[in-house]
Amino acid sequence: MITTAILPLLLAACAGPGGTPPALGERMDAVKARLGQPGASYQLGGDTLLEYTTQPFGQYAYMARFGPDGALKSYEQVLTDEKFATLTVGIATRDDVLRTIGHPAETSYLALRDLTVWSYRYKQSGVWNSMMHVHFDQAGIVREMMAGPDPAYDDKPRFFR
């Protein structure tokens, strides 16, 4: 049973930035004032990316991209089939994945294959409750990506009673 102290934290983790998205050209300080502090910040060339995610329990993550002048260039939901498709197996690195889709909901390790797995909750094709599993080798290169059902939405018992 979830205690009263933990429930607000879980609800906050599921809540997205909400409201209307920031407008192109909006200043970084104004976006932070409205959306709060980002979960992470990345540099990409001269641009700054701010990560706003609903992971580990939500299915959305947003990247706000600001130019060197501090003005918003783009704001997009990045946990999509289209965005996952931009990560090239055999080439993309952990840093590329973080800058593209942000931090995962879960991490695991496959000992027999010596792969680290980052898993992201999302709506596959905008419809199905799914998880995208991004597999990295020990050098931090993406070696495999696969989507599957999100067990958090599985209503079938996992063990015999």
GROMACS .gro file of C-alpha atoms in nm:
model
  161
    1MET     CA    1   0.000   0.000   0.000
    2ILE     CA    2   0.128   0.347  -0.088
    3THR     CA    3   0.177   0.568   0.213
    4THR     CA    4   0.054   0.924   0.230
    5ALA     CA    5   0.412   1.053   0.226
    6ILE     CA    6   0.505   0.871  -0.097
    7LEU     CA    7   0.185   0.941  -0.294
    8PRO     CA    8   0.265   1.308  -0.370
    9LEU     CA    9   0.608   1.208  -0.503
   10LEU     CA   10   0.457   0.947  -0.732
   11LEU     CA   11   0.197   1.190  -0.861
   12ALA     CA   12   0.462   1.454  -0.924
   13ALA     CA   13   0.671   1.201  -1.118
   14CYS     CA   14   0.372   1.122  -1.340
   15ALA     CA   15   0.274   1.483  -1.402
   16GLY     CA   16   0.411   1.645  -1.713
   17PRO     CA   17   0.514   2.005  -1.755
   18GLY     CA   18   0.147   2.072  -1.828
   19GLY     CA   19  -0.016   2.382  -1.960
   20THR     CA   20   0.060   2.537  -2.292
   21PRO     CA   21   0.404   2.464  -2.432
   22PRO     CA   22   0.655   2.749  -2.431
   23ALA     CA   23   0.656   2.968  -2.740
   24LEU     CA   24   0.945   2.976  -2.985
   25GLY     CA   25   1.173   3.266  -2.900
   26GLU     CA   26   1.081   3.254  -2.530
   27ARG     CA   27   1.381   3.316  -2.304
   28MET     CA   28   1.540   3.030  -2.107
   29ASP     CA   29   1.480   3.196  -1.770
   30ALA     CA   30   1.110   3.243  -1.852
   31VAL     CA   31   1.076   2.876  -1.955
   32LYS     CA   32   1.246   2.763  -1.634
   33ALA     CA   33   1.022   2.993  -1.429
   34ARG     CA   34   0.712   2.836  -1.586
   35LEU     CA   35   0.820   2.469  -1.615
   36GLY     CA   36   1.058   2.453  -1.318
   37GLN     CA   37   1.413   2.328  -1.308
   38PRO     CA   38   1.486   2.068  -1.576
   39GLY     CA   39   1.585   1.712  -1.489
   40ALA     CA   40   1.905   1.758  -1.687
   41SER     CA   41   2.081   2.007  -1.911
   42TYR     CA   42   2.301   1.923  -2.211
   43GLN     CA   43   2.521   2.116  -2.451
   44LEU     CA   44   2.494   2.040  -2.823
   45GLY     CA   45   2.716   2.263  -3.031
   46GLY     CA   46   2.631   2.616  -2.915
   47ASP     CA   47   2.280   2.514  -2.809
   48THR     CA   48   2.153   2.417  -2.466
   49LEU     CA   49   1.899   2.136  -2.422
   50LEU     CA   50   1.679   2.118  -2.113
   51GLU     CA   51   1.516   1.783  -2.029
   52TYR     CA   52   1.167   1.780  -1.877
   53THR     CA   53   1.058   1.421  -1.823
   54THR     CA   54   0.773   1.229  -1.665
   55GLN     CA   55   0.989   0.915  -1.636
   56PRO     CA   56   1.005   0.684  -1.443
   57PHE     CA   57   0.625   0.643  -1.435
   58GLY     CA   58   0.504   0.872  -1.713
   59GLN     CA   59   0.525   0.823  -2.089
   60TYR     CA   60   0.647   1.164  -2.200
   61ALA     CA   61   0.973   1.356  -2.208
   62TYR     CA   62   1.024   1.700  -2.355
   63MET     CA   63   1.344   1.863  -2.479
   64ALA     CA   64   1.361   2.240  -2.489
   65ARG     CA   65   1.639   2.359  -2.721
   66PHE     CA   66   1.782   2.708  -2.677
   67GLY     CA   67   2.024   2.885  -2.907
   68PRO     CA   68   2.338   3.064  -2.789
   69ASP     CA   69   2.124   3.379  -2.747
   70GLY     CA   70   1.906   3.200  -2.485
   71ALA     CA   71   1.594   3.198  -2.706
   72LEU     CA   72   1.385   2.880  -2.744
   73LYS     CA   73   1.444   2.717  -3.084
   74SER     CA   74   1.228   2.405  -3.032
   75TYR     CA   75   1.024   2.222  -2.770
   76GLU     CA   76   0.928   1.865  -2.849
   77GLN     CA   77   0.799   1.543  -2.699
   78VAL     CA   78   1.086   1.303  -2.762
   79LEU     CA   79   0.953   0.962  -2.654
   80THR     CA   80   0.814   0.879  -2.996
   81ASP     CA   81   0.878   0.613  -3.258
   82GLU     CA   82   1.012   0.883  -3.489
   83LYS     CA   83   1.266   1.010  -3.236
   84PHE     CA   84   1.378   0.659  -3.139
   85ALA     CA   85   1.439   0.597  -3.510
   86THR     CA   86   1.701   0.876  -3.516
   87LEU     CA   87   1.927   0.670  -3.287
   88THR     CA   88   2.148   0.463  -3.516
   89VAL     CA   89   2.240   0.116  -3.389
   90GLY     CA   90   2.618   0.070  -3.394
   91ILE     CA   91   2.684   0.444  -3.397
   92ALA     CA   92   2.479   0.623  -3.126
   93THR     CA   93   2.640   0.655  -2.783
   94ARG     CA   94   2.500   0.693  -2.432
   95ASP     CA   95   2.552   1.070  -2.461
   96ASP     CA   96   2.365   1.076  -2.794
   97VAL     CA   97   2.075   0.889  -2.633
   98LEU     CA   98   2.064   1.128  -2.336
   99ARG     CA   99   2.066   1.435  -2.562
  100THR     CA  100   1.801   1.282  -2.788
  101ILE     CA  101   1.548   1.119  -2.553
  102GLY     CA  102   1.673   1.192  -2.200
  103HIS     CA  103   1.709   0.970  -1.894
  104PRO     CA  104   1.545   0.627  -1.886
  105ALA     CA  105   1.265   0.504  -1.661
  106GLU     CA  106   1.466   0.193  -1.572
  107THR     CA  107   1.811   0.046  -1.620
  108SER     CA  108   1.913  -0.319  -1.615
  109TYR     CA  109   2.202  -0.543  -1.710
  110LEU     CA  110   2.200  -0.858  -1.926
  111ALA     CA  111   2.492  -1.059  -1.790
  112LEU     CA  112   2.488  -1.331  -2.059
  113ARG     CA  113   2.512  -1.072  -2.334
  114ASP     CA  114   2.716  -0.817  -2.134
  115LEU     CA  115   2.476  -0.536  -2.227
  116THR     CA  116   2.336  -0.250  -2.022
  117VAL     CA  117   1.970  -0.172  -2.099
  118TRP     CA  118   1.796   0.162  -2.063
  119SER     CA  119   1.416   0.134  -2.079
  120TYR     CA  120   1.174   0.415  -2.162
  121ARG     CA  121   0.797   0.415  -2.109
  122TYR     CA  122   0.609   0.564  -2.403
  123LYS     CA  123   0.300   0.540  -2.622
  124GLN     CA  124   0.408   0.330  -2.921
  125SER     CA  125   0.246   0.465  -3.238
  126GLY     CA  126   0.078   0.713  -3.005
  127VAL     CA  127  -0.153   0.433  -2.881
  128TRP     CA  128   0.004   0.134  -2.701
  129ASN     CA  129   0.155   0.144  -2.352
  130SER     CA  130   0.506   0.029  -2.436
  131MET     CA  131   0.867   0.033  -2.333
  132MET     CA  132   1.160   0.097  -2.565
  133HIS     CA  133   1.468  -0.093  -2.455
  134VAL     CA  134   1.800   0.055  -2.568
  135HIS     CA  135   2.091  -0.192  -2.530
  136PHE     CA  136   2.448  -0.063  -2.488
  137ASP     CA  137   2.776  -0.253  -2.505
  138GLN     CA  138   3.048  -0.180  -2.248
  139ALA     CA  139   3.192   0.094  -2.471
  140GLY     CA  140   2.858   0.277  -2.448
  141ILE     CA  141   2.750   0.215  -2.809
  142VAL     CA  142   2.387   0.129  -2.891
  143ARG     CA  143   2.383  -0.234  -3.007
  144GLU     CA  144   2.011  -0.305  -3.019
  145MET     CA  145   1.674  -0.138  -2.968
  146MET     CA  146   1.345  -0.316  -2.917
  147ALA     CA  147   0.998  -0.215  -2.811
  148GLY     CA  148   0.762  -0.428  -2.608
  149PRO     CA  149   0.459  -0.399  -2.383
  150ASP     CA  150   0.497  -0.200  -2.062
  151PRO     CA  151   0.453  -0.448  -1.774
  152ALA     CA  152   0.314  -0.167  -1.557
  153TYR     CA  153  -0.005  -0.192  -1.766
  154ASP     CA  154  -0.019  -0.571  -1.769
  155ASP     CA  155  -0.341  -0.676  -1.597
  156LYS     CA  156  -0.256  -1.047  -1.605
  157PRO     CA  157  -0.100  -1.205  -1.298
  158ARG     CA  158   0.269  -1.281  -1.342
  159PHE     CA  159   0.278  -1.584  -1.112
  160PHE     CA  160   0.048  -1.872  -1.041
  161ARG     CA  161  -0.162  -1.839  -0.731
   0.00000   0.00000   0.00000
